[in-house]
Amino acid sequence: MHEVVIRNGSVLTSEGIIEADVSIDDGVVTGLGGEIAEGVVEVDAKTCWVGPGFVDIHTHLREPGYEWKEDIASGSAAAAAGGYTAVVAMPNTEPAIDNGPIARFVAERGSTAGLVDVFPAGTITMGRAGETMAHIDELWDAGVRLFTDDGDAVGNAAVLRLVMEYVAQLGGVISQHAVDPSLSLAGYMHEGAVSSRLGMYGIPSAADHVVIDRDLELVRATGVRYHVQHLSSAGGVERIAAAKAEGLPVTAEVTPHHLMFTEEDVASTDPDFKMMPPLRRSEDREALVHGLTTGTIDVVATDHAPHAALEKEVPFEHAPDGVIGLEWCAAVVNGEVGLDPVTFFDRMSTSPAAIAQIAGHGEPLSVGASADVVVFDPNQTWTPTTSVSKSRNAPYLGRSLTGRVRATIHDGRVTAGGG
Ligand SMILES: [Zn+2]
């Protein structure tokens, strides 16, 4: 008798997709194929894709400092519900994750919650203030591999270059919130036809482009691995394509909300469509979908950004930026982009794990490998109405989605769905 058996799924293996059962015992995959004995827990995976648990390299867990929005336990539960087995926690907490002890605290809180592996990102600058280098060496020793001042772009090119040199030597990755504040701070949404119609101050796509252009010059100088967060524009996708063609060590992510919505949705002035960078034109959305399909965009990252109702349910201009997305990201990607299962697992699991250097996640299933597994039904349609996050700032609630996580298994234990 096995601890867990996943029956009749289309399983991602190193030989591609095969129809098989999977058995799991003591945290590892113990069998893959046919004729597998009964499990204490049996997961019916008929019509489902079975592969490595999703990895999100852009999650805001809000702890320490903003526990009324989310904490590491509640954010981990949302991640597990969405099929994730590992997340990278953004460092814009209070205090910020700019030193070793705080990074260790976040990772330990993640282990205590025990639902996903939580890998803290570290800041680029002290307190995310953009002025002096964070304790990069301490952060590295605490296991940090991804460095970002997310929430803000690093404005000071000299400081960024210095940190890039350090991180390049260590072998980590710089992950940039590529939005120029001097072009974005006055605005609330994409600068274009809809912002004109609404009489709302806009944020031009150039806000993203000027940061990416500057940073690529610093990447040429330092050789650092460089990742662009939440691409929002066709021009951003073009820049990543050109940088890759040039041979630069560059990767990029897109969020589920930028794959699903556009500036037209902002016309509702529902604050759940307010985020940074903003939702842009339908041509931009199409370029993001195409970029993810072709691989110019390497990964989908949620930018799961919880805000309490009392903060978000205010006039659009006053609302904070960001939406939650961990629980519906896979469904949005499946429904909006329609990837084949091999590409789907690459963008949701394998490539994110590679960018953030997360071992033991993102690999095709094999006997002996750690049992971090998701069972995803790409055909089920459903309408989410609630969330296990502490916050509800989700534009997906009440909307029909195609694709649903049937079970998530982390370290051999069913953490969501199942039975
Ligand atoms: Zn950001």
CSV table of C-alpha atoms and ligand atoms in Angstrom, one decimal:
chain,number,residue,atom,x,y,z
A,1,MET,CA,0.0,0.0,0.0
A,2,HIS,CA,1.4,3.4,-1.0
A,3,GLU,CA,0.9,6.6,0.8
A,4,VAL,CA,-0.4,8.5,-2.2
A,5,VAL,CA,-1.3,7.2,-5.7
A,6,ILE,CA,-2.1,9.5,-8.6
A,7,ARG,CA,-4.2,7.5,-11.1
A,8,ASN,CA,-4.5,7.7,-14.9
A,9,GLY,CA,-2.9,11.1,-15.5
A,10,SER,CA,-0.8,12.4,-18.4
A,11,VAL,CA,2.5,12.6,-16.6
A,12,LEU,CA,5.4,14.9,-17.5
A,13,THR,CA,8.6,12.7,-17.5
A,14,SER,CA,12.0,13.3,-19.1
A,15,GLU,CA,10.7,11.3,-22.1
A,16,GLY,CA,7.8,13.7,-22.5
A,17,ILE,CA,4.2,13.1,-21.6
A,18,ILE,CA,3.2,9.5,-20.8
A,19,GLU,CA,-0.1,8.0,-19.5
A,20,ALA,CA,0.8,6.5,-16.1
A,21,ASP,CA,0.0,6.1,-12.5
A,22,VAL,CA,2.4,7.7,-9.9
A,23,SER,CA,3.0,6.4,-6.4
A,24,ILE,CA,4.5,8.5,-3.6
A,25,ASP,CA,6.0,7.3,-0.3
A,26,ASP,CA,8.2,9.1,2.3
A,27,GLY,CA,8.3,12.3,0.3
A,28,VAL,CA,9.6,10.7,-3.0
A,29,VAL,CA,8.2,9.3,-6.2
A,30,THR,CA,8.4,5.5,-5.8
A,31,GLY,CA,6.6,4.3,-8.9
A,32,LEU,CA,5.8,5.6,-12.3
A,33,GLY,CA,3.9,3.5,-14.9
A,34,GLY,CA,1.2,0.8,-14.8
A,35,GLU,CA,0.2,-1.9,-12.2
A,36,ILE,CA,0.7,0.3,-9.2
A,37,ALA,CA,-0.8,-0.9,-5.9
A,38,GLU,CA,-3.4,0.9,-4.0
A,39,GLY,CA,-2.8,4.1,-2.1
A,40,VAL,CA,-4.0,5.3,1.3
A,41,VAL,CA,-4.8,8.5,-0.7
A,42,GLU,CA,-6.0,7.9,-4.3
A,43,VAL,CA,-6.0,11.0,-6.6
A,44,ASP,CA,-8.1,10.5,-9.7
A,45,ALA,CA,-6.1,12.2,-12.5
A,46,LYS,CA,-8.1,11.1,-15.5
A,47,THR,CA,-8.0,14.0,-18.1
A,48,CYS,CA,-5.4,15.7,-15.9
A,49,TRP,CA,-1.8,16.8,-16.4
A,50,VAL,CA,0.5,15.6,-13.7
A,51,GLY,CA,3.9,17.3,-13.4
A,52,PRO,CA,6.3,19.2,-11.1
A,53,GLY,CA,4.6,21.6,-8.7
A,54,PHE,CA,4.4,25.1,-9.9
A,55,VAL,CA,7.1,27.6,-8.8
A,56,ASP,CA,6.3,31.3,-8.3
A,57,ILE,CA,9.3,33.6,-8.4
A,58,HIS,CA,7.3,36.7,-7.5
A,59,THR,CA,5.1,36.4,-4.4
A,60,HIS,CA,4.3,38.9,-1.8
A,61,LEU,CA,3.7,37.1,1.5
A,62,ARG,CA,3.7,40.4,3.5
A,63,GLU,CA,5.4,39.0,6.6
A,64,PRO,CA,7.0,40.5,8.5
A,65,GLY,CA,5.3,43.8,8.8
A,66,TYR,CA,2.0,43.7,6.9
A,67,GLU,CA,0.3,40.6,8.4
A,68,TRP,CA,-3.2,42.1,8.1
A,69,LYS,CA,-2.8,41.7,4.3
A,70,GLU,CA,-1.3,38.2,4.3
A,71,ASP,CA,1.2,36.2,6.3
A,72,ILE,CA,3.5,33.4,5.4
A,73,ALA,CA,1.0,30.7,6.5
A,74,SER,CA,-2.0,32.2,4.6
A,75,GLY,CA,0.1,33.0,1.5
A,76,SER,CA,1.5,29.4,1.6
A,77,ALA,CA,-2.1,28.0,1.7
A,78,ALA,CA,-3.0,30.2,-1.3
A,79,ALA,CA,0.1,28.9,-3.1
A,80,ALA,CA,-0.7,25.3,-2.4
A,81,ALA,CA,-4.3,25.8,-3.5
A,82,GLY,CA,-2.9,27.1,-6.8
A,83,GLY,CA,-0.7,24.1,-7.4
A,84,TYR,CA,2.5,25.7,-6.2
A,85,THR,CA,5.2,23.8,-4.2
A,86,ALA,CA,7.8,26.6,-4.0
A,87,VAL,CA,7.6,30.4,-3.9
A,88,VAL,CA,10.1,33.2,-3.8
A,89,ALA,CA,8.9,35.8,-1.2
A,90,MET,CA,9.5,39.4,-2.2
A,91,PRO,CA,11.6,41.4,0.2
A,92,ASN,CA,9.4,44.6,0.4
A,93,THR,CA,8.4,43.7,4.0
A,94,GLU,CA,8.8,45.8,7.1
A,95,PRO,CA,11.7,45.5,7.9
A,96,ALA,CA,12.8,44.7,4.4
A,97,ILE,CA,14.8,41.5,3.7
A,98,ASP,CA,18.1,43.3,3.4
A,99,ASN,CA,20.1,41.1,5.8
A,100,GLY,CA,20.8,37.5,6.7
A,101,PRO,CA,18.7,37.1,9.9
A,102,ILE,CA,15.5,38.4,8.3
A,103,ALA,CA,16.0,36.1,5.3
A,104,ARG,CA,16.4,33.1,7.6
A,105,PHE,CA,13.3,34.2,9.6
A,106,VAL,CA,11.2,34.2,6.4
A,107,ALA,CA,12.5,30.8,5.3
A,108,GLU,CA,11.9,29.3,8.8
A,109,ARG,CA,8.3,30.6,8.9
A,110,GLY,CA,7.8,29.0,5.6
A,111,SER,CA,9.1,25.6,6.9
A,112,THR,CA,6.8,26.0,9.9
A,113,ALA,CA,3.8,26.5,7.7
A,114,GLY,CA,5.0,23.5,5.7
A,115,LEU,CA,2.7,23.9,2.7
A,116,VAL,CA,5.3,25.1,0.1
A,117,ASP,CA,9.0,25.8,0.2
A,118,VAL,CA,9.5,29.5,0.8
A,119,PHE,CA,12.7,31.1,-0.6
A,120,PRO,CA,13.2,34.7,0.4
A,121,ALA,CA,14.4,37.2,-2.1
A,122,GLY,CA,16.8,39.7,-0.9
A,123,THR,CA,16.8,43.5,-1.5
A,124,ILE,CA,19.4,45.2,-3.8
A,125,THR,CA,19.7,48.2,-1.5
A,126,MET,CA,19.4,48.7,2.3
A,127,GLY,CA,15.8,49.2,3.3
A,128,ARG,CA,14.9,49.3,-0.5
A,129,ALA,CA,15.9,53.0,-0.2
A,130,GLY,CA,17.9,52.8,-3.4
A,131,GLU,CA,21.0,54.4,-1.9
A,132,THR,CA,23.4,51.8,-0.5
A,133,MET,CA,24.1,48.2,-1.1
A,134,ALA,CA,22.2,45.6,1.0
A,135,HIS,CA,24.0,42.9,3.0
A,136,ILE,CA,24.4,40.9,-0.2
A,137,ASP,CA,27.0,38.4,1.3
A,138,GLU,CA,24.8,37.7,4.3
A,139,LEU,CA,21.8,37.2,2.2
A,140,TRP,CA,23.7,34.9,-0.1
A,141,ASP,CA,24.8,32.8,2.9
A,142,ALA,CA,21.2,32.6,4.1
A,143,GLY,CA,20.3,31.0,0.7
A,144,VAL,CA,19.1,34.0,-1.2
A,145,ARG,CA,19.7,33.8,-5.0
A,146,LEU,CA,17.4,36.4,-6.3
A,147,PHE,CA,17.9,40.1,-5.5
A,148,THR,CA,15.3,42.8,-6.1
A,149,ASP,CA,14.0,46.1,-4.7
A,150,ASP,CA,10.6,45.0,-6.1
A,151,GLY,CA,8.0,47.7,-5.6
A,152,ASP,CA,10.6,50.2,-6.8
A,153,ALA,CA,13.1,50.2,-9.6
A,154,VAL,CA,16.7,50.9,-8.5
A,155,GLY,CA,17.0,54.5,-9.7
A,156,ASN,CA,20.7,55.0,-9.0
A,157,ALA,CA,22.7,53.4,-11.8
A,158,ALA,CA,26.0,53.5,-9.9
A,159,VAL,CA,24.5,51.6,-6.9
A,160,LEU,CA,22.8,49.1,-9.2
A,161,ARG,CA,26.1,48.5,-11.2
A,162,LEU,CA,28.0,47.9,-7.9
A,163,VAL,CA,25.4,45.3,-6.8
A,164,MET,CA,25.3,43.7,-10.2
A,165,GLU,CA,29.1,43.2,-10.0
A,166,TYR,CA,28.8,41.5,-6.6
A,167,VAL,CA,25.8,39.4,-7.6
A,168,ALA,CA,27.5,38.4,-10.9
A,169,GLN,CA,30.5,37.2,-8.9
A,170,LEU,CA,28.3,35.1,-6.6
A,171,GLY,CA,26.2,33.7,-9.4
A,172,GLY,CA,22.8,35.1,-8.4
A,173,VAL,CA,20.2,37.0,-10.4
A,174,ILE,CA,19.1,40.6,-10.3
A,175,SER,CA,15.3,40.9,-10.7
A,176,GLN,CA,14.2,44.4,-11.6
A,177,HIS,CA,10.8,46.1,-11.1
A,178,ALA,CA,11.3,47.9,-14.4
A,179,VAL,CA,9.1,51.0,-14.0
A,180,ASP,CA,10.7,54.4,-13.9
A,181,PRO,CA,9.1,56.4,-11.0
A,182,SER,CA,9.5,59.8,-12.6
A,183,LEU,CA,7.2,58.6,-15.4
A,184,SER,CA,4.9,56.5,-13.3
A,185,LEU,CA,4.3,58.2,-10.0
A,186,ALA,CA,1.7,60.7,-11.2
A,187,GLY,CA,-0.3,58.1,-13.0
A,188,TYR,CA,-2.9,55.5,-12.2
A,189,MET,CA,-3.3,53.5,-15.3
A,190,HIS,CA,-1.9,53.0,-18.8
A,191,GLU,CA,-1.5,56.3,-20.7
A,192,GLY,CA,-3.6,56.0,-23.8
A,193,ALA,CA,-7.1,56.2,-25.2
A,194,VAL,CA,-8.8,54.9,-22.1
A,195,SER,CA,-7.0,57.2,-19.7
A,196,SER,CA,-7.9,60.1,-21.9
A,197,ARG,CA,-11.5,59.1,-21.9
A,198,LEU,CA,-11.6,58.6,-18.2
A,199,GLY,CA,-9.6,61.8,-17.5
A,200,MET,CA,-7.2,59.8,-15.5
A,201,TYR,CA,-3.4,60.5,-15.3
A,202,GLY,CA,-1.6,57.8,-17.2
A,203,ILE,CA,1.7,55.9,-17.1
A,204,PRO,CA,3.3,55.5,-20.5
A,205,SER,CA,4.9,52.2,-21.7
A,206,ALA,CA,8.1,54.2,-21.8
A,207,ALA,CA,8.3,54.0,-18.0
A,208,ASP,CA,9.1,50.3,-18.4
A,209,HIS,CA,11.3,50.8,-21.5
A,210,VAL,CA,13.8,53.4,-20.1
A,211,VAL,CA,14.6,51.1,-17.1
A,212,ILE,CA,15.1,48.0,-19.3
A,213,ASP,CA,17.3,49.9,-21.8
A,214,ARG,CA,19.5,51.4,-19.1
A,215,ASP,CA,19.8,48.0,-17.2
A,216,LEU,CA,20.7,46.1,-20.4
A,217,GLU,CA,23.7,48.5,-20.8
A,218,LEU,CA,24.7,47.6,-17.2
A,219,VAL,CA,24.2,43.9,-18.0
A,220,ARG,CA,26.7,44.3,-20.9
A,221,ALA,CA,29.2,45.9,-18.5
A,222,THR,CA,28.8,43.4,-15.6
A,223,GLY,CA,27.7,40.1,-17.2
A,224,VAL,CA,25.1,39.6,-14.4
A,225,ARG,CA,22.1,37.4,-14.9
A,226,TYR,CA,19.2,39.8,-15.2
A,227,HIS,CA,15.5,39.2,-14.9
A,228,VAL,CA,12.7,41.6,-15.8
A,229,GLN,CA,9.7,41.4,-13.6
A,230,HIS,CA,6.0,41.7,-14.8
A,231,LEU,CA,6.5,42.7,-18.5
A,232,SER,CA,3.5,44.8,-19.6
A,233,SER,CA,4.2,46.1,-23.1
A,234,ALA,CA,4.9,44.9,-26.6
A,235,GLY,CA,8.0,47.2,-26.5
A,236,GLY,CA,9.2,45.3,-23.4
A,237,VAL,CA,8.8,42.0,-25.1
A,238,GLU,CA,10.8,43.3,-28.1
A,239,ARG,CA,13.6,44.5,-25.9
A,240,ILE,CA,13.9,41.0,-24.2
A,241,ALA,CA,13.9,39.3,-27.6
A,242,ALA,CA,16.7,41.6,-28.8
A,243,ALA,CA,18.7,41.1,-25.7
A,244,LYS,CA,18.4,37.3,-26.0
A,245,ALA,CA,19.4,37.5,-29.7
A,246,GLU,CA,22.5,39.5,-28.6
A,247,GLY,CA,23.4,36.7,-26.2
A,248,LEU,CA,22.8,38.6,-22.9
A,249,PRO,CA,21.9,36.5,-19.8
A,250,VAL,CA,18.4,37.9,-19.6
A,251,THR,CA,15.1,36.4,-18.7
A,252,ALA,CA,11.6,37.8,-18.2
A,253,GLU,CA,8.2,37.1,-16.5
A,254,VAL,CA,4.6,38.0,-17.2
A,255,THR,CA,1.8,38.0,-14.7
A,256,PRO,CA,-1.6,36.3,-15.1
A,257,HIS,CA,-3.4,39.7,-14.9
A,258,HIS,CA,-1.4,41.1,-17.8
A,259,LEU,CA,-2.2,37.9,-19.8
A,260,MET,CA,-6.0,38.3,-19.2
A,261,PHE,CA,-6.9,41.9,-18.9
A,262,THR,CA,-6.3,45.3,-20.7
A,263,GLU,CA,-6.8,49.0,-20.1
A,264,GLU,CA,-10.4,48.5,-21.2
A,265,ASP,CA,-11.1,46.6,-17.9
A,266,VAL,CA,-9.8,49.6,-16.0
A,267,ALA,CA,-12.8,51.6,-17.4
A,268,SER,CA,-14.9,50.0,-14.7
A,269,THR,CA,-12.6,51.9,-12.2
A,270,ASP,CA,-12.7,48.8,-10.0
A,271,PRO,CA,-9.5,49.0,-7.9
A,272,ASP,CA,-9.0,45.3,-8.5
A,273,PHE,CA,-7.7,46.4,-11.9
A,274,LYS,CA,-5.1,48.7,-10.5
A,275,MET,CA,-1.6,47.4,-10.5
A,276,MET,CA,2.0,48.4,-11.4
A,277,PRO,CA,2.9,48.3,-14.2
A,278,PRO,CA,-0.6,49.0,-15.3
A,279,LEU,CA,-2.8,46.9,-17.7
A,280,ARG,CA,-2.0,48.2,-21.2
A,281,ARG,CA,-3.5,47.9,-24.7
A,282,SER,CA,-4.9,44.8,-26.2
A,283,GLU,CA,-1.9,44.8,-28.6
A,284,ASP,CA,0.3,44.6,-25.6
A,285,ARG,CA,-1.6,41.7,-24.1
A,286,GLU,CA,-1.3,39.9,-27.4
A,287,ALA,CA,2.4,40.5,-27.5
A,288,LEU,CA,2.7,39.1,-24.0
A,289,VAL,CA,0.7,35.9,-24.9
A,290,HIS,CA,2.8,35.5,-28.0
A,291,GLY,CA,6.1,36.1,-26.1
A,292,LEU,CA,5.1,33.4,-23.5
A,293,THR,CA,4.2,30.9,-26.2
A,294,THR,CA,7.5,31.4,-28.1
A,295,GLY,CA,9.7,31.5,-25.0
A,296,THR,CA,10.9,35.1,-25.3
A,297,ILE,CA,9.1,35.4,-21.9
A,298,ASP,CA,10.5,32.6,-19.8
A,299,VAL,CA,8.0,32.3,-17.0
A,300,VAL,CA,4.7,33.3,-15.5
A,301,ALA,CA,5.0,34.9,-12.1
A,302,THR,CA,2.0,35.9,-10.1
A,303,ASP,CA,3.0,39.1,-8.4
A,304,HIS,CA,0.5,38.0,-5.8
A,305,ALA,CA,0.0,41.3,-4.0
A,306,PRO,CA,-2.5,41.1,-1.1
A,307,HIS,CA,-4.2,44.2,0.2
A,308,ALA,CA,-7.0,44.3,2.8
A,309,ALA,CA,-10.5,45.4,1.7
A,310,LEU,CA,-10.3,48.6,3.8
A,311,GLU,CA,-7.2,49.6,1.7
A,312,LYS,CA,-8.4,48.5,-1.7
A,313,GLU,CA,-12.1,49.4,-1.5
A,314,VAL,CA,-11.6,53.1,-2.0
A,315,PRO,CA,-11.7,55.4,-5.1
A,316,PHE,CA,-9.5,54.0,-7.9
A,317,GLU,CA,-6.9,56.8,-7.6
A,318,HIS,CA,-6.4,56.2,-3.9
A,319,ALA,CA,-6.2,52.4,-4.0
A,320,PRO,CA,-2.8,50.6,-3.6
A,321,ASP,CA,-1.4,48.8,-6.6
A,322,GLY,CA,-1.6,45.0,-6.9
A,323,VAL,CA,-3.9,42.0,-7.1
A,324,ILE,CA,-3.7,38.5,-5.7
A,325,GLY,CA,-3.3,35.6,-8.1
A,326,LEU,CA,-1.7,32.4,-6.7
A,327,GLU,CA,-4.9,30.4,-6.7
A,328,TRP,CA,-5.9,31.1,-10.4
A,329,CYS,CA,-2.7,31.7,-12.2
A,330,ALA,CA,-2.5,28.3,-13.8
A,331,ALA,CA,-6.1,28.5,-15.0
A,332,VAL,CA,-5.5,31.9,-16.5
A,333,VAL,CA,-2.4,30.8,-18.3
A,334,ASN,CA,-4.3,27.7,-19.6
A,335,GLY,CA,-7.4,29.6,-20.6
A,336,GLU,CA,-5.7,32.7,-22.1
A,337,VAL,CA,-2.6,31.2,-23.7
A,338,GLY,CA,-3.5,27.6,-24.3
A,339,LEU,CA,0.0,26.0,-24.0
A,340,ASP,CA,0.7,22.3,-24.6
A,341,PRO,CA,1.5,20.5,-21.3
A,342,VAL,CA,5.3,20.4,-21.9
A,343,THR,CA,5.5,24.1,-22.5
A,344,PHE,CA,3.0,24.8,-19.7
A,345,PHE,CA,5.1,23.0,-17.1
A,346,ASP,CA,8.2,24.7,-18.5
A,347,ARG,CA,6.8,28.2,-18.0
A,348,MET,CA,5.1,27.5,-14.6
A,349,SER,CA,7.7,25.3,-13.0
A,350,THR,CA,10.9,24.3,-14.7
A,351,SER,CA,12.1,27.8,-15.9
A,352,PRO,CA,11.1,29.6,-12.7
A,353,ALA,CA,13.0,27.0,-10.6
A,354,ALA,CA,16.0,27.5,-12.9
A,355,ILE,CA,16.0,31.3,-12.7
A,356,ALA,CA,15.8,31.3,-8.9
A,357,GLN,CA,18.1,28.3,-8.6
A,358,ILE,CA,15.7,26.2,-6.6
A,359,ALA,CA,16.8,22.6,-6.5
A,360,GLY,CA,14.4,19.8,-6.2
A,361,HIS,CA,11.6,21.6,-7.9
A,362,GLY,CA,10.6,22.0,-11.6
A,363,GLU,CA,11.9,18.7,-12.8
A,364,PRO,CA,10.0,16.1,-14.8
A,365,LEU,CA,8.7,13.3,-12.6
A,366,SER,CA,11.0,10.3,-12.1
A,367,VAL,CA,11.4,7.5,-9.5
A,368,GLY,CA,13.5,8.7,-6.6
A,369,ALA,CA,12.8,12.4,-7.2
A,370,SER,CA,11.3,14.5,-4.5
A,371,ALA,CA,7.5,14.4,-4.6
A,372,ASP,CA,6.5,18.0,-5.3
A,373,VAL,CA,3.7,17.4,-7.8
A,374,VAL,CA,0.7,19.1,-9.2
A,375,VAL,CA,-2.4,17.5,-10.7
A,376,PHE,CA,-4.0,20.0,-13.1
A,377,ASP,CA,-7.2,19.5,-15.1
A,378,PRO,CA,-6.9,21.7,-18.2
A,379,ASN,CA,-10.5,21.1,-19.2
A,380,GLN,CA,-12.5,21.9,-16.1
A,381,THR,CA,-14.4,25.2,-16.2
A,382,TRP,CA,-15.3,26.9,-13.0
A,383,THR,CA,-16.0,30.2,-11.4
A,384,PRO,CA,-14.0,31.1,-8.3
A,385,THR,CA,-16.0,33.0,-5.6
A,386,THR,CA,-13.6,33.0,-2.7
A,387,SER,CA,-9.9,32.7,-1.7
A,388,VAL,CA,-7.9,31.2,1.1
A,389,SER,CA,-5.6,34.3,1.1
A,390,LYS,CA,-6.3,36.8,3.8
A,391,SER,CA,-7.1,39.3,1.1
A,392,ARG,CA,-9.8,39.4,-1.7
A,393,ASN,CA,-8.3,41.9,-4.2
A,394,ALA,CA,-8.7,39.5,-7.1
A,395,PRO,CA,-10.2,40.4,-10.5
A,396,TYR,CA,-10.8,36.7,-11.2
A,397,LEU,CA,-13.5,36.2,-8.6
A,398,GLY,CA,-16.9,35.7,-10.3
A,399,ARG,CA,-15.3,35.0,-13.7
A,400,SER,CA,-15.3,31.7,-15.6
A,401,LEU,CA,-11.9,30.1,-15.8
A,402,THR,CA,-10.8,27.0,-17.7
A,403,GLY,CA,-8.4,24.7,-15.9
A,404,ARG,CA,-8.3,23.8,-12.2
A,405,VAL,CA,-5.8,22.3,-9.8
A,406,ARG,CA,-7.1,19.0,-8.6
A,407,ALA,CA,-4.3,18.3,-6.1
A,408,THR,CA,-1.0,19.6,-4.9
A,409,ILE,CA,1.6,17.4,-3.2
A,410,HIS,CA,4.5,18.9,-1.4
A,411,ASP,CA,7.2,16.6,0.0
A,412,GLY,CA,4.9,13.7,-0.5
A,413,ARG,CA,2.0,15.2,1.5
A,414,VAL,CA,-1.3,16.4,-0.1
A,415,THR,CA,-1.4,20.1,0.6
A,416,ALA,CA,-4.5,21.0,-1.4
A,417,GLY,CA,-7.3,19.2,-3.1
A,418,GLY,CA,-6.8,15.4,-3.5
A,419,GLY,CA,-9.2,12.9,-2.1
B,1,ZN,ZN,7.0,44.9,-9.1
